[in-house]
XYZ file of C-alpha atoms in Angstrom:
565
model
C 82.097 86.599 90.150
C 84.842 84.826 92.044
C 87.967 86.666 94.263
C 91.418 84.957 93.048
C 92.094 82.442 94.305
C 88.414 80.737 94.738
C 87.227 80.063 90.931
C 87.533 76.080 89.718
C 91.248 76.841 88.845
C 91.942 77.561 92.019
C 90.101 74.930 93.328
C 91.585 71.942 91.205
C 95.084 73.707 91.935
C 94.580 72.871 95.806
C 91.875 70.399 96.233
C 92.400 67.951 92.419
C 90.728 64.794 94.147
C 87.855 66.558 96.147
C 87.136 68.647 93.411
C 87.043 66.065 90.766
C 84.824 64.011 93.258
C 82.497 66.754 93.409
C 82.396 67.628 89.589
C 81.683 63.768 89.521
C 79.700 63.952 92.064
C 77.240 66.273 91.378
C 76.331 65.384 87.924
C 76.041 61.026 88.997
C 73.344 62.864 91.315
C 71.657 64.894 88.674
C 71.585 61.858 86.444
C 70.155 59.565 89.434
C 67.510 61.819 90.072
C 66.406 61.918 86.277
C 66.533 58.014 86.099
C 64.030 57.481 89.439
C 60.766 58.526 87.459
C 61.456 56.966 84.718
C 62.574 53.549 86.296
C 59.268 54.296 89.038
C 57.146 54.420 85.705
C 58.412 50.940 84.229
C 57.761 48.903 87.556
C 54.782 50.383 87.434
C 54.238 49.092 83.948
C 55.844 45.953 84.770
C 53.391 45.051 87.411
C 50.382 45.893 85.619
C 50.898 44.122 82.856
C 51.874 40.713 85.224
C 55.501 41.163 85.650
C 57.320 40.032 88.550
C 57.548 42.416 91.353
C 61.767 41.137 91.330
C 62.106 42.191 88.122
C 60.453 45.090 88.195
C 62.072 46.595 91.569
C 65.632 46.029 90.263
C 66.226 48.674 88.075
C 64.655 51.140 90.657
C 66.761 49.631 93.560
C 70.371 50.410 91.595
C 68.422 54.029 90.692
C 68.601 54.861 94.658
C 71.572 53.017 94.875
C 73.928 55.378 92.792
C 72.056 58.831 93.816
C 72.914 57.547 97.701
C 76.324 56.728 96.858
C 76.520 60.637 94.633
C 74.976 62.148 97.401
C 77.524 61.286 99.898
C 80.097 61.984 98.249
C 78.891 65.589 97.597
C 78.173 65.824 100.977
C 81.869 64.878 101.823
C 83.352 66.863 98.478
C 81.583 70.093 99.154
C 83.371 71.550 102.660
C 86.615 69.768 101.416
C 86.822 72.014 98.832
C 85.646 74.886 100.960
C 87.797 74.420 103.195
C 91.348 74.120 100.889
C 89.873 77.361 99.054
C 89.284 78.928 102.365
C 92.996 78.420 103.302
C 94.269 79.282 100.278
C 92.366 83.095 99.934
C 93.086 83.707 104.013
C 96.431 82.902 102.820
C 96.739 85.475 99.896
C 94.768 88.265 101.773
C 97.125 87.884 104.680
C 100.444 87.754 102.401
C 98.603 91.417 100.365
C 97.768 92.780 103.532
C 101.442 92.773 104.802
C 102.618 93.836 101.637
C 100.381 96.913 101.473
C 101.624 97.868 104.840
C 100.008 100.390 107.496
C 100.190 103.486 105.362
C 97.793 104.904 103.314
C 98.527 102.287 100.796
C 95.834 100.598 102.419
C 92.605 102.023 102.767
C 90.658 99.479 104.972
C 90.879 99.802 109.047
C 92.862 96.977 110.732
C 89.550 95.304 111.777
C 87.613 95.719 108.239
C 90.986 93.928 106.989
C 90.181 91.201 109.739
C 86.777 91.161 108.881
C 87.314 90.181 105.494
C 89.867 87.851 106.177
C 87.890 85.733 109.217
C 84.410 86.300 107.179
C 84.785 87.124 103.785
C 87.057 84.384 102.682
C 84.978 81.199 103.928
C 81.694 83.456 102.299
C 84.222 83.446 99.279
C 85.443 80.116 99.253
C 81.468 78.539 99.104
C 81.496 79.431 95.658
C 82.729 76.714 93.452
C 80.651 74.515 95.897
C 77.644 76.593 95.738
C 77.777 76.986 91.989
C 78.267 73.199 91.258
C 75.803 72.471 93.499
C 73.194 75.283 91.844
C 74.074 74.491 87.907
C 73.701 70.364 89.477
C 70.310 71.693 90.098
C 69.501 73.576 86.911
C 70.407 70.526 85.066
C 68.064 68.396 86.825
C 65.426 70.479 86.178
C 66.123 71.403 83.002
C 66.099 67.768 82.141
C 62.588 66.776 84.043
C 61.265 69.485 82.139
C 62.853 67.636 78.275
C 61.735 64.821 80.102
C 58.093 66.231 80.249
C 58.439 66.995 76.760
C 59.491 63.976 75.488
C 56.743 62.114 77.212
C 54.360 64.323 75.865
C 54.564 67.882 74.806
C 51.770 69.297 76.205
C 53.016 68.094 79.643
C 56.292 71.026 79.250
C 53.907 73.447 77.631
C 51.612 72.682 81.119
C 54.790 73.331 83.282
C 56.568 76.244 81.236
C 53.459 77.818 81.539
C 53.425 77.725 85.101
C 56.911 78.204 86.161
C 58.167 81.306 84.146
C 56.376 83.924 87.139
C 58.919 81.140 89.302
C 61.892 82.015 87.465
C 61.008 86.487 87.947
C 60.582 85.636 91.137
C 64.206 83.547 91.504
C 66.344 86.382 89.518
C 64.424 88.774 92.109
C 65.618 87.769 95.254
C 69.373 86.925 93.701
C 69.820 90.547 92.799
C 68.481 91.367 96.325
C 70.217 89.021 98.347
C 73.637 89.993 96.932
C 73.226 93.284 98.177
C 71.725 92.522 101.085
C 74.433 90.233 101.990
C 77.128 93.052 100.379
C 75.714 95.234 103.246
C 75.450 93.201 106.114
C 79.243 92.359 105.701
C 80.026 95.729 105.384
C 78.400 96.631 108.598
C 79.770 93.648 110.331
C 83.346 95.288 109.583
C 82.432 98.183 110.815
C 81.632 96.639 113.826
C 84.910 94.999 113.637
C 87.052 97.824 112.897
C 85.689 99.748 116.037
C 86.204 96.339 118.439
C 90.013 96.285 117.319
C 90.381 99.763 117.868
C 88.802 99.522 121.626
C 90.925 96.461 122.336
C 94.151 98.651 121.182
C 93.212 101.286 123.711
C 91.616 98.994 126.547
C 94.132 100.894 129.042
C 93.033 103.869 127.831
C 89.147 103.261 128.552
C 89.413 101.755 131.900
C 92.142 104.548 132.925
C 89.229 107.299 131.896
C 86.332 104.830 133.168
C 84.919 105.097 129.571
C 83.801 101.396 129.280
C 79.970 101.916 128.833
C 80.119 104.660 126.084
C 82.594 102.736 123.895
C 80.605 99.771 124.284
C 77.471 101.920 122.961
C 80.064 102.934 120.236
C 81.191 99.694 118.964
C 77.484 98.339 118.916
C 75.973 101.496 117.832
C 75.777 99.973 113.967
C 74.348 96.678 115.632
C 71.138 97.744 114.701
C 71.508 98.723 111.196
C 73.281 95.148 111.606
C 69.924 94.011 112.545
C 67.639 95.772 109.906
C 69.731 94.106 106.989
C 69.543 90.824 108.500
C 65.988 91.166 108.571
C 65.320 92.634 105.159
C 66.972 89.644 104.250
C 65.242 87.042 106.094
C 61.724 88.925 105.031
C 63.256 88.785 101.059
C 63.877 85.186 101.601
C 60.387 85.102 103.081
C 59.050 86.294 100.589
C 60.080 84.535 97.475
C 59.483 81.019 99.932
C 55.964 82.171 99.890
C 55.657 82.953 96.252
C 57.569 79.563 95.266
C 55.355 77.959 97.530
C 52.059 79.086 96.119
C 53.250 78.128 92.588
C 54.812 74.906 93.051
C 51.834 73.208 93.838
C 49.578 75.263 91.027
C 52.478 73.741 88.403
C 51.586 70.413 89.733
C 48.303 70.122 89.485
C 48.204 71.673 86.306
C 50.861 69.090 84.853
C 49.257 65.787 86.441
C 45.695 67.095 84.599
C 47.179 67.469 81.367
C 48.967 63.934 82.413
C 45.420 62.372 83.481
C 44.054 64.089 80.264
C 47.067 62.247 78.358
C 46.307 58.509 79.854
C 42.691 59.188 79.244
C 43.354 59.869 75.605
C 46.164 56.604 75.562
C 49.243 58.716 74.483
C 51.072 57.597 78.086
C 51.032 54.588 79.406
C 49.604 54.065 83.773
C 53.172 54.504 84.377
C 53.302 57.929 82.306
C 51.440 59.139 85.840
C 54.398 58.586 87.816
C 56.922 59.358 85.824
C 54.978 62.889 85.277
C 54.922 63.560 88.654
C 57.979 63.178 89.172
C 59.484 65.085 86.353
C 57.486 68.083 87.243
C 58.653 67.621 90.991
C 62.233 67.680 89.350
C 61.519 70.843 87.142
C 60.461 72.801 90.443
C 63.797 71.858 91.971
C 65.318 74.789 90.880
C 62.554 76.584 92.373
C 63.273 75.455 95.325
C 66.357 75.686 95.922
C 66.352 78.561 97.605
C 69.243 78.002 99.757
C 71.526 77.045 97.058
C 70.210 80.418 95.798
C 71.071 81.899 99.041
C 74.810 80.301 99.114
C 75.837 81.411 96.081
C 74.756 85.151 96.721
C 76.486 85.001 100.231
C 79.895 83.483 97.776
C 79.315 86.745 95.762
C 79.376 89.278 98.659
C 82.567 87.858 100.105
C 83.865 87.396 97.182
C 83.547 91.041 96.395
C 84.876 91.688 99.176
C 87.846 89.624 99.694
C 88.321 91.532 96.011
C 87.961 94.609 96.903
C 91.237 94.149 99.139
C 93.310 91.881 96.468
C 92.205 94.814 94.436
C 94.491 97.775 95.964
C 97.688 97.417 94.296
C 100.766 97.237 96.914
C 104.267 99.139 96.732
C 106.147 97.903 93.421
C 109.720 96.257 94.308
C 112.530 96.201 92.097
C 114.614 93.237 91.075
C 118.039 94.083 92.733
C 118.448 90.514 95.397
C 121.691 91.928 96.746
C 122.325 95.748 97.670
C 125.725 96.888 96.453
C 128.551 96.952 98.488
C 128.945 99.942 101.095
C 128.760 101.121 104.654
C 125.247 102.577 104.737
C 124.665 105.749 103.733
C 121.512 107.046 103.151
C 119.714 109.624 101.794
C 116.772 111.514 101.235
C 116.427 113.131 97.846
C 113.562 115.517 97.682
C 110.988 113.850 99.879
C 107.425 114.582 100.049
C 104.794 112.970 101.490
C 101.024 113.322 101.202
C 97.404 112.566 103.172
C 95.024 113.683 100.884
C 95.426 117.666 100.876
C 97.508 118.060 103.459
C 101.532 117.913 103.372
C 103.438 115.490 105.901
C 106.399 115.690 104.662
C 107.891 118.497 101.926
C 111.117 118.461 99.522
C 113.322 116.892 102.646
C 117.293 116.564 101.275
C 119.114 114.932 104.095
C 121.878 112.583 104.069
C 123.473 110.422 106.997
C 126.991 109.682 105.803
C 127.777 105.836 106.567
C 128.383 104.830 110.205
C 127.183 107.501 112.120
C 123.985 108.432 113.681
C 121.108 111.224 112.916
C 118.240 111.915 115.465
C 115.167 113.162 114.490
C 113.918 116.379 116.805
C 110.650 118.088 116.629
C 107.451 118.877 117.981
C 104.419 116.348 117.474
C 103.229 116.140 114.137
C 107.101 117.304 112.850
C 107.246 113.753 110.951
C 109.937 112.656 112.516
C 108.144 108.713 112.872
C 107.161 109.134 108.953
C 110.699 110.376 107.563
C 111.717 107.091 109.939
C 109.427 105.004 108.285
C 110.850 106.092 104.816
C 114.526 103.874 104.447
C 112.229 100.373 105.031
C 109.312 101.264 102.685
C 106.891 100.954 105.860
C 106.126 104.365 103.756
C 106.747 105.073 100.606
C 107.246 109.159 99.458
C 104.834 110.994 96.867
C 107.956 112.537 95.356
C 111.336 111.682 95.703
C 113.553 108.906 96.627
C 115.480 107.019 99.198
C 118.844 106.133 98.562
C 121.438 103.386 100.443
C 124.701 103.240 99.515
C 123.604 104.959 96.290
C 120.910 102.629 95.034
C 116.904 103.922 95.817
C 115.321 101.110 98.347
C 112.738 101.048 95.687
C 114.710 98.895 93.004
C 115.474 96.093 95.957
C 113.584 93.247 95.436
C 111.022 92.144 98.173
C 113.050 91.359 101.293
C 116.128 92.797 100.490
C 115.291 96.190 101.678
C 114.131 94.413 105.560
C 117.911 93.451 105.561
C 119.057 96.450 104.276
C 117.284 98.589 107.015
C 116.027 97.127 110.258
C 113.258 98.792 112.966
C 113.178 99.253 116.626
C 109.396 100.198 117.859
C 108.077 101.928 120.847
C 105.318 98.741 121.195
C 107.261 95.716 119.881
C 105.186 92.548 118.900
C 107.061 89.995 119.345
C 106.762 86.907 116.979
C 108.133 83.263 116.999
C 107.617 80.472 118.908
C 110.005 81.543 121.901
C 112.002 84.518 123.004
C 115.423 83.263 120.701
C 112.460 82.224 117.735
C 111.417 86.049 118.123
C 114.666 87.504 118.441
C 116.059 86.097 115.422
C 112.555 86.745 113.883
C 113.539 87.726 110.051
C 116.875 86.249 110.522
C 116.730 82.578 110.036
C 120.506 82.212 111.106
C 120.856 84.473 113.691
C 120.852 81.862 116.769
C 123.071 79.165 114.744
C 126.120 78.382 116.146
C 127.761 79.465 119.508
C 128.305 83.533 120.553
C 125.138 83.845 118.379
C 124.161 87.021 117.348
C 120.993 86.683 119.292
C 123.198 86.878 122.022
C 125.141 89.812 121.583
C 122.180 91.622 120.683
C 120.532 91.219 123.675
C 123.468 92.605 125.342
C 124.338 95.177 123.658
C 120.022 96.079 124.549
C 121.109 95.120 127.856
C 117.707 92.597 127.580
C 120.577 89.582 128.089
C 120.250 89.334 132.340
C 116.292 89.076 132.484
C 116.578 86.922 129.300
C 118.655 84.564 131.595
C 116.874 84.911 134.572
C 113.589 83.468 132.857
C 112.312 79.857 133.620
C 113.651 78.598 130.065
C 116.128 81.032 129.010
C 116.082 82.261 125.350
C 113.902 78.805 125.265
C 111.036 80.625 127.057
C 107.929 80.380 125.118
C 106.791 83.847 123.922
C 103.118 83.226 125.370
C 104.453 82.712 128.417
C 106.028 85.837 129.021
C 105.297 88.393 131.345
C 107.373 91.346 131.039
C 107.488 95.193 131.373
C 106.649 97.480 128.474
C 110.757 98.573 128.989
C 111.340 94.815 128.966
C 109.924 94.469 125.533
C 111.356 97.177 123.969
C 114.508 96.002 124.797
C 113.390 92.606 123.225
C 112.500 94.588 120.174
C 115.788 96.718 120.681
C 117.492 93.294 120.409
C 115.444 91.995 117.532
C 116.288 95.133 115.064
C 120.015 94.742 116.645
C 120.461 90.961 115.456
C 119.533 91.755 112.082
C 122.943 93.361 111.078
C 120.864 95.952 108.264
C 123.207 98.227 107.513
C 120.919 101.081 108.829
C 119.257 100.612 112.106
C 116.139 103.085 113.004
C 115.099 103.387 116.886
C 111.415 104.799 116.280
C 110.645 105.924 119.794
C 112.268 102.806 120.464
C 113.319 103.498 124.179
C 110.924 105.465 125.542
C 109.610 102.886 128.064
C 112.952 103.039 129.904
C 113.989 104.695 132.573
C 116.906 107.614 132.345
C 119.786 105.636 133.711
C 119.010 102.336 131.836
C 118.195 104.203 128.335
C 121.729 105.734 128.825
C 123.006 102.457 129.403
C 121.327 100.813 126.614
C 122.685 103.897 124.370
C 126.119 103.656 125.123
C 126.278 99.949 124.346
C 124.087 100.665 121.147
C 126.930 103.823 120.316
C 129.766 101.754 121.544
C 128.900 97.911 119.852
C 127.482 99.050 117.169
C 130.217 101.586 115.723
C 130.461 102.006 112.328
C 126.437 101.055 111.340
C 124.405 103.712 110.070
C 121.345 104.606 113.044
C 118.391 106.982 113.082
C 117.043 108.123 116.310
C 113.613 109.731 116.872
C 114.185 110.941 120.057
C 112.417 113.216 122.379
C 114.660 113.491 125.200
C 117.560 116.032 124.911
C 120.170 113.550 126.722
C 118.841 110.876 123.582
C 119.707 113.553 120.756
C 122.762 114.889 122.563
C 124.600 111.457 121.919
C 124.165 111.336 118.101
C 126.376 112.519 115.839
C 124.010 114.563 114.417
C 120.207 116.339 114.465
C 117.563 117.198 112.040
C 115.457 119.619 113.692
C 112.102 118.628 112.013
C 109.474 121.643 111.911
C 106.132 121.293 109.840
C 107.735 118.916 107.606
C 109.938 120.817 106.681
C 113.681 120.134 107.791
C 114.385 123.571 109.790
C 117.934 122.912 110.819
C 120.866 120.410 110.645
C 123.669 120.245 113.412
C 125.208 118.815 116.773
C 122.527 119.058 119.753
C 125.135 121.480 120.847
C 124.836 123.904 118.423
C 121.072 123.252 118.323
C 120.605 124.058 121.431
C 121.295 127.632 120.959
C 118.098 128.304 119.776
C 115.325 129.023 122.316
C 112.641 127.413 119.496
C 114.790 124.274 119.655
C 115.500 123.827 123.553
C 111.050 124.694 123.770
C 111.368 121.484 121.762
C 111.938 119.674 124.471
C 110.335 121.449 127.097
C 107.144 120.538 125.335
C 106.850 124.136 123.904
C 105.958 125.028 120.269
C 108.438 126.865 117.899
C-alpha cells in the first residue's frame, strides 16, 4: 500500500527520467544475472571441447559488462527517485496540515504531525524503489528456477522442494516487520510530540526548575522504543538464521540431482555451472532480506503519512471575491463542541460594519474560540458565520484570510526579513512608496524600533532580537497591513505595557475607523474603548452593551478583578 503521492504515478509525475532509468534499470540487471550461468556454462563447454579461451570468454565478458553498467544505474536511480517522492509527500502533508488547522479538525499532536512529516515520508517515499528493487528480485529468481527446469526438470523439482519452508518463513517476518515497524514509528512520535511540547514551555521548566522530571517524561517511552527495535532486530534474526540453514540444504540437494544428471548424460560439464548458479539465483529472493525489510519500513510510513492525508480538512466554497460591503459580521446560532462537552452554545451576535466588539469573560468563557470563528481557524458544530451577508464558509480557499485578518498574543513571524514578514500574506503590501507596511507599523506604533534596527524593514527576521511587546506589535502590524475587512486582536496586546497599549489603541481606534475589529480583552481600560462588549459566560453570551453599562454589574467588574461570576 502506497500514501498519495508515492505510488509509480507519482513517481513518473516528478522523477520521468530517474524513474524510467530505474524501471530500465532493474530489469537489464535481472536479465544480466540470468545470462551469467548460462554464458559461465558455454565457456565451460567451449574449453573442453578445444575451443579458444578468446572465444569462449567473450560472451561472458559483455554478460558482466551490462549487469555493471544496470547496476549503477540502479544504484544512482534508486535515491533519485526517493528523494523527488520524498519532496513531493513532505510537500502535501505540510500543505494538509495547514489546511486542517489547530482545532480539533486535526487529531495528531504538533510533534506526531512532525514526526510523520521528518520520518514517515522518506519511510514512504522508499517504496517504488523498494518494490522495483524486490519484484527485480522475484524475477530473477523466478527465472533461475524456469531456468532449472528447462535444463532439467528434476533440477526445479530438487529446488521447489527445498525452498517452499523459505518462502513461510519470508511471508512470516513481512507480516511481522510491518507491524513492528508500524509501532516503532508510533512510539517515536510519541516521543516527538512530548519534545515539542517541552520546547514550547522551556521557560516554563527552567522558571519551576523542572528540567530532570520532564526529561524522564519525554524519554519515558524510550524504552518501549527500545523493546520494538529489538523484537525487530531478533525477527530479522531469526528468519537470517532459518534462510541461512536452508540455503545451503537447497544447494546441495540441487548440485546432486545436477551430478546425478551429468552422470546419466542429460547435461552437458557445463550443465554443473550453470546449475549452480541458477539455484544461487532462485535463493535470491531468499535472501533478500533487506529488500524485504525496505519495503515493510515503505509500508509503515506509508500508513502513516496516510493516516494524516486521511482526515478530511474544512470544505471551502467557490466564492473568489466577497461581495461588496463594510464588514459586518455575524454569528448565527453558534455552537461549538470537544467531544461531550459544550464550548460554545447557540451564540447570535452581530458587529454592525465599522465598529468594534470586545470579548469579556472569565477563562474558559470562549472568548479566543468565538475569535477564532470569522477566519475558519475554527469552524462551528452548528451554525454559521456571516460577512457582509455571505457565510465565510462558501469563500473559496484564501479569500476568507483577506476577508478577516489575526493579531496573536505570540506572533511567529515569517518571511525572509521584517518588511518580507510584515507583508506576509500580502504580496503587494510593501510595493510602491507610503507602503502599507509602513503605515501599519505606525499605526502599531512598531515603526521607531523598526527604524532604529541595523537594516531597517531590511533586517533579516533571524536576526532579530526583540521583546515579546516588540513582536506583538510586529504581529499587530502584520494583521494591520492586510486591509481584511474585519480585524481580530486575540490577546493581541497583552505583552505591552499600560501607557503604550493605550497608545497603540488609540492609533488602532483612530487609523483604522470605519473597519470592523474584535477585541479579546482582559483589561477593563482595553474593553472600555470599544464600541461595544459581549460579556461571555460558560459559552453562553450573558450580556451585550457599552463597558459602561456593563460595569454595573458586580459579576462583570469580578471579571476583571480575576473573580468568578
Amino acid at each position: 500500500m502506497a500514501a498519495s503521492g508515492t505510488g509509480f504515478r507519482a513517481a513518473w509525475r516528478c522523477a520521468p527520467g530517474w524513474t524510467a532509468a530505474l524501471l530500465v534499470s532493474v530489469p537489464a540487471a535481472s536479465a544480466a544475472a540470468l545470462l551469467l550461468p548460462a554464458a559461465a556454462a558455454a565457456a565451460v563447454d567451449t574449453v573442453l571441447d578445444g575451443g579458444g579461451a578468446g572465444t569462449a570468454l567473450l560472451p561472458l565478458a559483455g554478460v558482466l559488462v551490462l549487469g555493471l553498467i544496470a547496476a549503477l544505474v540502479g544504484e544512482l536511480a534508486g535515491p533519485a527517485v526517493t528523494a523527488a517522492l520524498t519532496a513531493r509527500l513532505r510537500g502535501q502533508l505540510a500543505e494538509h496540515t495547514v489546511a486542517l488547522g489547530t482545532g480539533s479538525r486535526n487529531p495528531f499532536p504538533a510533534g506526531d504531525v512532525t514526526g510523520r512529516l521528518v520520518g514517515s515520508a522518506p519511510d514512504a517515499a522508499r517504496f517504488v524503489p523498494s518494490v522495483i528493487g524486490t519484484l527485480g528480485a522475484l524475477v530473477t529468481s523466478l527465472g533461475g528456477i524456469v531456468a532449472l527446469g528447462l535444463l532439467d526438470p528434476w533440477l526445479a523439482a530438487a529446488f521447489l522442494g527445498g525452498v517452499v519452508p523459505g518462502l513461510l518463513v519470508v511471508r512470516a517476518f513481512m507480516v511481522r516487520a510491518t507491524h513492528l515497524f508500524e509501532r516503532y514509528q508510533e512510539v517515536q512520535g510519541r516521543i516527538s510530540a512530548r519534545l515539542a511540547d517541552a520546547l514550547g514551555g522551556v521557560r516554563t521548566i527552567r522558571a519551576c526548575g523542572t528540567r530532570d522530571r520532564e526529561e524522564a517524561r519525554v524519554l519515558r517511552p524510550l524504552p518501549e522504543l527500545s523493546a520494538v527495535g529489538h523484537e525487530l532486530w531478533r525477527a530479522q534474526r531469526r528468519a537470517v538464521a532459518q534462510v541461512l540453514v536452508l540455503a545451503p540444504v537447497v544447494e546441495i540437494a540441487v548440485l546432486a540431482v545436477a551430478g546425478w544428471a551429468l552422470a546419466e548424460g542429460r547435461i552437458p560439464p557445463g550443465g554443473m555451472v550453470a546449475a549452480a548458479g541458477y539455484a544461487a539465483l532462485g535463493l535470491g529472493f531468499l535472501e533478500q532480506l533487506e529488500s524485504l525489510v525496505g519495503v515493510a519500513h515503505a509500508r509503515a510510513g506509508a500508513r502513516r503519512a496516510g493516516e494524516l492525508l486521511a482526515v478530511p480538512p474544512a470544505a471551502h466554497g467557490r466564492l473568489r471575491e466577497l461581495p461588496a460591503g463594510r464588514g459586518e459580521l455575524t454569528f448565527h446560532d453558534v455552537s461549538v463542541r470537544a467531544g461531550d462537552r459544550v464550548l460554545l452554545s447557540h451564540v447570535r451576535l452581530t458587529v454592525p460594519a465599522g465598529t468594534s466588539l470586545a470579548l469579556v469573560g472569565a477563562s474558559g468563557a470562549g472568548k479566543s474560540l468565538l475569535a477564532a470563528l470569522p477566519g475558519r481557524l475554527r469552524d462551528p458544530d452548528e451554525g454559521e458565520v456571516r460577512v457582509d451577508g455571505t457565510p465565510v464558509t462558501a469563500l473559496a480557499r484564501g479569500e476568507s484570510a483577506r476577508a478577516v485578518a489575526y493579531g496573536f498574543p505570540d506572533p511567529v513571524l515569517l518571511g525572509s526579513d521584517v518588511r518580507d514578514a510584515l507583508g506576509f500574506g500580502r504580496p503587494d503590501a510593501g510595493a510602491g512608496d507610503g507602503t502599507a507596511i509602513g503605515r501599519a507599523a505606525a499605526t502599531a506604533r512598531a515603526d521607531g524600533f523598526v527604524l532604529g534596527l541595523p537594516d531597517g524593514y531590511a533586517t533579516p527576521v533571524a536576526e532579530l532580537a526583540l521583546s515579546g511587546g516588540e513582536m506583538q506589535r510586529l504581529g499587530l502590524a502584520r494583521a494591520i497591513a492586510q486591509g481584511a475587512r474585519v480585524l481580530v486582536l486575540d490577546d493581541a496586546t497583552s505583552g505591552l505595557d499600560m501607557v503604550t497599549e493605550h497608545q497603540v489603541m488609540e492609533a488602532v481606534r483612530h487609523r483604522l475607523h470605519g473597519r470592523t475589529r474584535i477585541l479579546v480583552a482582559h483589561r477593563a481600560a482595553a474593553a472600555a474603548q470599544a464600541d461595544r462588549v459581549a460579556w461571555l459566560d460558560n459559552g453562553r453570551v450573558r450580556a451585550v452593551g457599552t463597558h459602561a453599562e456593563l460595569w454595573q454589574d458586580p459579576d462583570y467588574r469580578a471579571v476583571f478583578a480575576g473573580g468568578h461570576p
